[in-house]
Structures are given as structure tokens and as C-alpha cells.
């Protein structure tokens, strides 16, 4: 039993040299004309130092002027970097609705070069009629050294 535990601990130590469990978060606020606002959050995670792979998300959170969350959309990008260049290998987008008057009418993700891009169109409806539209493009980029922005 002691050998099994020692083997498991040894394997964990070896693997910890290749994988980093870390996250870095940043955010910004954008105020809209109607008094609502968007909080854009960037979360950066290292997946593997050995393969120079990085993953992260950029999330748009839309709140009304009463500080109630209406919807959010999250772009996830996975990147590889070499020190002299970076490439986006995967881009996906997901969303959540928190207010029944809002709908996401379009949410698409694409990748090109060192960038993941998400395009979101959200609409507010009253009695089935759209009364407000919020269109946003989210871009998640990776530098040659593996820093996301």
C-alpha cells in the first residue's frame, strides 16, 4: 500500500511540472446610453507549460440600471504559442439568459491567426416586439509569449 501511495505522489509531482493550475482575471465596464452596462471579464488559464498551450474566456455580462443581470455570453479560446508566434486552435461561444424579455438572436465564434472572435446579438422583446438590440464583438488574443488579452 505504501508503494502505491508513493507511486501516485511521484506521478503527481512529475505531472505538476507540466501542468499549471492558475488563473488570472481582469474586467472592464462599458456603460450604455439607456443606463444599462456591460461588464467584460477576461479569465486566463494555463493548460500546459510543456506544450505551450493556453486557454481563456472573455465574458460579456449585461446588467440593467437596477443592477439585475439580463444575459451573458462567453467566448472560449484555446491557443498554442512558441515565443515568436501564437495560433488560436479552437473558439467556442455559449450564453445564458437571466431575464425572459431578452433573447440571444445570434452567437457565433470564429478563429483566425492568434485571435478568437465572438459575435453576439441580444434583443429585448415586449409583447413579442423587439424594442432594444445590443450587438457586441468579443475578441480574445494570445501573444507570442502566451499572454491573453
Short mmCIF file of N, CA and C in Angstrom, two decimals, residues 30-112:
data_model
loop_
_atom_site.label_atom_id
_atom_site.label_comp_id
_atom_site.label_asym_id
_atom_site.label_seq_id
_atom_site.Cartn_x
_atom_site.Cartn_y
_atom_site.Cartn_z
N UNK A 30 -18.50 48.86 -19.48
CA UNK A 30 -18.94 49.74 -20.57
C UNK A 30 -20.37 50.17 -20.25
N UNK A 31 -20.60 51.48 -20.17
CA UNK A 31 -21.93 52.00 -19.88
C UNK A 31 -22.66 52.29 -21.18
N UNK A 32 -23.91 51.86 -21.27
CA UNK A 32 -24.72 52.09 -22.47
C UNK A 32 -25.63 53.29 -22.25
N UNK A 33 -26.14 53.87 -23.33
CA UNK A 33 -26.94 55.11 -23.27
C UNK A 33 -28.20 54.97 -22.42
N UNK A 34 -28.78 53.77 -22.37
CA UNK A 34 -30.04 53.57 -21.64
C UNK A 34 -29.84 53.38 -20.14
N UNK A 35 -28.61 53.46 -19.66
CA UNK A 35 -28.33 53.28 -18.23
C UNK A 35 -27.90 51.87 -17.88
N UNK A 36 -28.06 50.94 -18.80
CA UNK A 36 -27.57 49.59 -18.54
C UNK A 36 -26.06 49.58 -18.77
N UNK A 37 -25.43 48.47 -18.41
CA UNK A 37 -23.98 48.40 -18.58
C UNK A 37 -23.53 46.97 -18.82
N UNK A 38 -22.34 46.88 -19.41
CA UNK A 38 -21.72 45.60 -19.70
C UNK A 38 -20.46 45.47 -18.86
N UNK A 39 -20.27 44.32 -18.27
CA UNK A 39 -19.01 44.01 -17.61
C UNK A 39 -18.33 42.94 -18.45
N UNK A 40 -17.15 43.27 -18.95
CA UNK A 40 -16.38 42.34 -19.77
C UNK A 40 -15.29 41.74 -18.87
N UNK A 41 -15.31 40.43 -18.74
CA UNK A 41 -14.35 39.74 -17.88
C UNK A 41 -13.45 38.82 -18.68
N UNK A 42 -12.17 38.91 -18.45
CA UNK A 42 -11.19 38.03 -19.07
C UNK A 42 -10.66 37.09 -18.01
N UNK A 43 -10.71 35.80 -18.29
CA UNK A 43 -10.13 34.80 -17.40
C UNK A 43 -9.09 34.03 -18.20
N UNK A 44 -7.89 34.01 -17.69
CA UNK A 44 -6.77 33.37 -18.39
C UNK A 44 -6.31 32.16 -17.58
N UNK A 45 -6.18 31.02 -18.26
CA UNK A 45 -5.74 29.79 -17.60
C UNK A 45 -4.61 29.17 -18.40
N UNK A 46 -3.60 28.68 -17.69
CA UNK A 46 -2.55 27.92 -18.35
C UNK A 46 -2.97 26.46 -18.36
N UNK A 47 -2.89 25.83 -19.50
CA UNK A 47 -3.23 24.41 -19.58
C UNK A 47 -1.98 23.57 -19.42
N UNK A 48 -0.95 23.84 -20.23
CA UNK A 48 0.25 23.02 -20.18
C UNK A 48 1.47 23.85 -20.56
N UNK A 49 2.40 23.95 -19.63
CA UNK A 49 3.65 24.65 -19.93
C UNK A 49 4.49 23.84 -20.90
N UNK A 50 4.39 22.53 -20.81
CA UNK A 50 5.21 21.67 -21.66
C UNK A 50 4.86 21.84 -23.14
N UNK A 51 3.59 22.03 -23.46
CA UNK A 51 3.19 22.16 -24.86
C UNK A 51 2.87 23.61 -25.24
N UNK A 52 3.14 24.55 -24.32
CA UNK A 52 2.86 25.97 -24.57
C UNK A 52 1.44 26.18 -25.04
N UNK A 53 0.49 25.63 -24.31
CA UNK A 53 -0.93 25.76 -24.61
C UNK A 53 -1.59 26.63 -23.56
N UNK A 54 -2.45 27.52 -24.01
CA UNK A 54 -3.14 28.44 -23.11
C UNK A 54 -4.60 28.48 -23.49
N UNK A 55 -5.47 28.57 -22.48
CA UNK A 55 -6.90 28.67 -22.71
C UNK A 55 -7.43 29.82 -21.87
N UNK A 56 -8.50 30.44 -22.35
CA UNK A 56 -9.09 31.52 -21.58
C UNK A 56 -10.48 31.83 -22.08
N UNK A 57 -11.17 32.67 -21.33
CA UNK A 57 -12.52 33.09 -21.70
C UNK A 57 -12.62 34.60 -21.61
N UNK A 58 -13.52 35.14 -22.42
CA UNK A 58 -13.90 36.54 -22.31
C UNK A 58 -15.42 36.53 -22.27
N UNK A 59 -15.98 37.09 -21.20
CA UNK A 59 -17.42 37.05 -20.97
C UNK A 59 -18.00 38.46 -20.95
N UNK A 60 -19.12 38.63 -21.66
CA UNK A 60 -19.90 39.87 -21.60
C UNK A 60 -21.06 39.59 -20.66
N UNK A 61 -21.20 40.40 -19.61
CA UNK A 61 -22.32 40.33 -18.68
C UNK A 61 -23.13 41.61 -18.85
N UNK A 62 -24.41 41.50 -19.20
CA UNK A 62 -25.24 42.69 -19.41
C UNK A 62 -26.17 42.86 -18.21
N UNK A 63 -26.13 44.04 -17.59
CA UNK A 63 -26.96 44.38 -16.43
C UNK A 63 -27.82 45.58 -16.77
N UNK A 64 -29.03 45.62 -16.22
CA UNK A 64 -29.86 46.81 -16.40
C UNK A 64 -29.48 47.86 -15.36
N UNK A 65 -30.14 49.02 -15.39
CA UNK A 65 -29.78 50.10 -14.46
C UNK A 65 -30.21 49.83 -13.02
N UNK A 66 -30.91 48.70 -12.78
CA UNK A 66 -31.22 48.27 -11.42
C UNK A 66 -30.25 47.18 -10.95
N UNK A 67 -29.15 47.01 -11.70
CA UNK A 67 -28.11 46.03 -11.38
C UNK A 67 -28.58 44.58 -11.44
N UNK A 68 -29.61 44.32 -12.25
CA UNK A 68 -30.09 42.96 -12.46
C UNK A 68 -29.42 42.40 -13.71
N UNK A 69 -28.88 41.20 -13.60
CA UNK A 69 -28.22 40.59 -14.75
C UNK A 69 -29.27 40.14 -15.76
N UNK A 70 -29.09 40.54 -17.03
CA UNK A 70 -30.04 40.22 -18.09
C UNK A 70 -29.59 39.01 -18.89
N UNK A 71 -28.32 38.98 -19.29
CA UNK A 71 -27.77 37.87 -20.05
C UNK A 71 -26.25 37.92 -20.00
N UNK A 72 -25.62 36.83 -20.39
CA UNK A 72 -24.17 36.83 -20.58
C UNK A 72 -23.82 35.95 -21.77
N UNK A 73 -22.66 36.20 -22.32
CA UNK A 73 -22.12 35.40 -23.42
C UNK A 73 -20.63 35.22 -23.17
N UNK A 74 -20.15 33.99 -23.32
CA UNK A 74 -18.76 33.67 -23.03
C UNK A 74 -18.07 33.08 -24.25
N UNK A 75 -17.00 33.72 -24.65
CA UNK A 75 -16.14 33.23 -25.72
C UNK A 75 -15.00 32.47 -25.07
N UNK A 76 -14.76 31.24 -25.50
CA UNK A 76 -13.63 30.46 -25.01
C UNK A 76 -12.67 30.23 -26.17
N UNK A 77 -11.40 30.50 -25.91
CA UNK A 77 -10.36 30.27 -26.92
C UNK A 77 -9.25 29.42 -26.36
N UNK A 78 -8.70 28.56 -27.22
CA UNK A 78 -7.53 27.77 -26.88
C UNK A 78 -6.43 28.13 -27.87
N UNK A 79 -5.21 28.31 -27.35
CA UNK A 79 -4.11 28.82 -28.16
C UNK A 79 -2.85 28.00 -27.92
N UNK A 80 -2.00 27.96 -28.93
CA UNK A 80 -0.64 27.49 -28.75
C UNK A 80 0.27 28.67 -29.06
N UNK A 81 1.41 28.72 -28.38
CA UNK A 81 2.35 29.82 -28.58
C UNK A 81 3.78 29.27 -28.53
N UNK A 82 4.67 29.93 -29.24
CA UNK A 82 6.04 29.43 -29.38
C UNK A 82 7.11 30.38 -28.85
N UNK A 83 6.73 31.59 -28.53
CA UNK A 83 7.70 32.62 -28.18
C UNK A 83 7.90 33.59 -29.33
N UNK A 84 7.64 33.11 -30.55
CA UNK A 84 7.73 34.01 -31.70
C UNK A 84 6.40 34.17 -32.42
N UNK A 85 5.43 33.31 -32.10
CA UNK A 85 4.09 33.43 -32.69
C UNK A 85 3.07 32.70 -31.81
N UNK A 86 1.79 32.94 -32.11
CA UNK A 86 0.71 32.26 -31.40
C UNK A 86 -0.38 31.93 -32.41
N UNK A 87 -1.12 30.86 -32.14
CA UNK A 87 -2.19 30.42 -33.03
C UNK A 87 -3.40 30.02 -32.20
N UNK A 88 -4.57 30.47 -32.61
CA UNK A 88 -5.81 30.04 -31.99
C UNK A 88 -6.19 28.69 -32.60
N UNK A 89 -6.36 27.68 -31.75
CA UNK A 89 -6.69 26.34 -32.24
C UNK A 89 -8.16 25.99 -32.07
N UNK A 90 -8.87 26.73 -31.22
CA UNK A 90 -10.28 26.44 -31.00
C UNK A 90 -10.98 27.67 -30.45
N UNK A 91 -12.21 27.92 -30.94
CA UNK A 91 -13.03 29.03 -30.45
C UNK A 91 -14.47 28.57 -30.34
N UNK A 92 -15.08 28.78 -29.18
CA UNK A 92 -16.49 28.43 -28.98
C UNK A 92 -17.17 29.57 -28.22
N UNK A 93 -18.49 29.62 -28.33
CA UNK A 93 -19.25 30.64 -27.59
C UNK A 93 -20.48 29.99 -26.99
N UNK A 94 -20.83 30.45 -25.79
CA UNK A 94 -22.02 29.97 -25.08
C UNK A 94 -22.67 31.16 -24.41
N UNK A 95 -23.97 31.04 -24.11
CA UNK A 95 -24.66 32.17 -23.48
C UNK A 95 -25.73 31.67 -22.51
N UNK A 96 -26.14 32.59 -21.65
CA UNK A 96 -27.22 32.35 -20.67
C UNK A 96 -28.15 33.55 -20.67
N UNK A 97 -29.43 33.30 -20.49
CA UNK A 97 -30.44 34.36 -20.38
C UNK A 97 -30.97 34.34 -18.94
N UNK A 98 -31.02 35.52 -18.32
CA UNK A 98 -31.50 35.64 -16.94
C UNK A 98 -32.80 36.43 -16.84
N UNK A 99 -33.23 37.03 -17.94
CA UNK A 99 -34.46 37.81 -17.96
C UNK A 99 -35.28 37.37 -19.17
N UNK A 100 -36.53 36.99 -18.94
CA UNK A 100 -37.38 36.42 -20.00
C UNK A 100 -37.65 37.38 -21.16
N UNK A 101 -37.44 38.67 -20.97
CA UNK A 101 -37.68 39.63 -22.05
C UNK A 101 -36.52 39.71 -23.04
N UNK A 102 -35.42 39.04 -22.74
CA UNK A 102 -34.24 39.08 -23.59
C UNK A 102 -34.02 37.74 -24.28
N UNK A 103 -33.50 37.82 -25.51
CA UNK A 103 -33.12 36.62 -26.27
C UNK A 103 -31.81 36.90 -26.97
N UNK A 104 -30.97 35.88 -27.07
CA UNK A 104 -29.79 35.96 -27.91
C UNK A 104 -30.24 35.48 -29.28
N UNK A 105 -30.23 36.37 -30.26
CA UNK A 105 -30.70 36.00 -31.60
C UNK A 105 -29.58 35.49 -32.48
N UNK A 106 -28.33 35.76 -32.08
CA UNK A 106 -27.18 35.25 -32.83
C UNK A 106 -25.97 35.20 -31.92
N UNK A 107 -25.24 34.10 -31.98
CA UNK A 107 -23.99 33.95 -31.23
C UNK A 107 -23.07 33.04 -32.04
N UNK A 108 -22.01 33.62 -32.59
CA UNK A 108 -21.09 32.84 -33.42
C UNK A 108 -19.65 33.05 -32.96
N UNK A 109 -18.84 32.03 -33.14
CA UNK A 109 -17.43 32.10 -32.79
C UNK A 109 -16.60 31.72 -34.01
N UNK A 110 -15.45 32.36 -34.14
CA UNK A 110 -14.52 32.03 -35.22
C UNK A 110 -13.10 32.21 -34.71
N UNK A 111 -12.15 31.67 -35.47
CA UNK A 111 -10.74 31.81 -35.11
C UNK A 111 -9.95 32.18 -36.35
N UNK A 112 -8.93 32.99 -36.13
CA UNK A 112 -8.05 33.39 -37.22
C UNK A 112 -6.73 33.85 -36.62
#
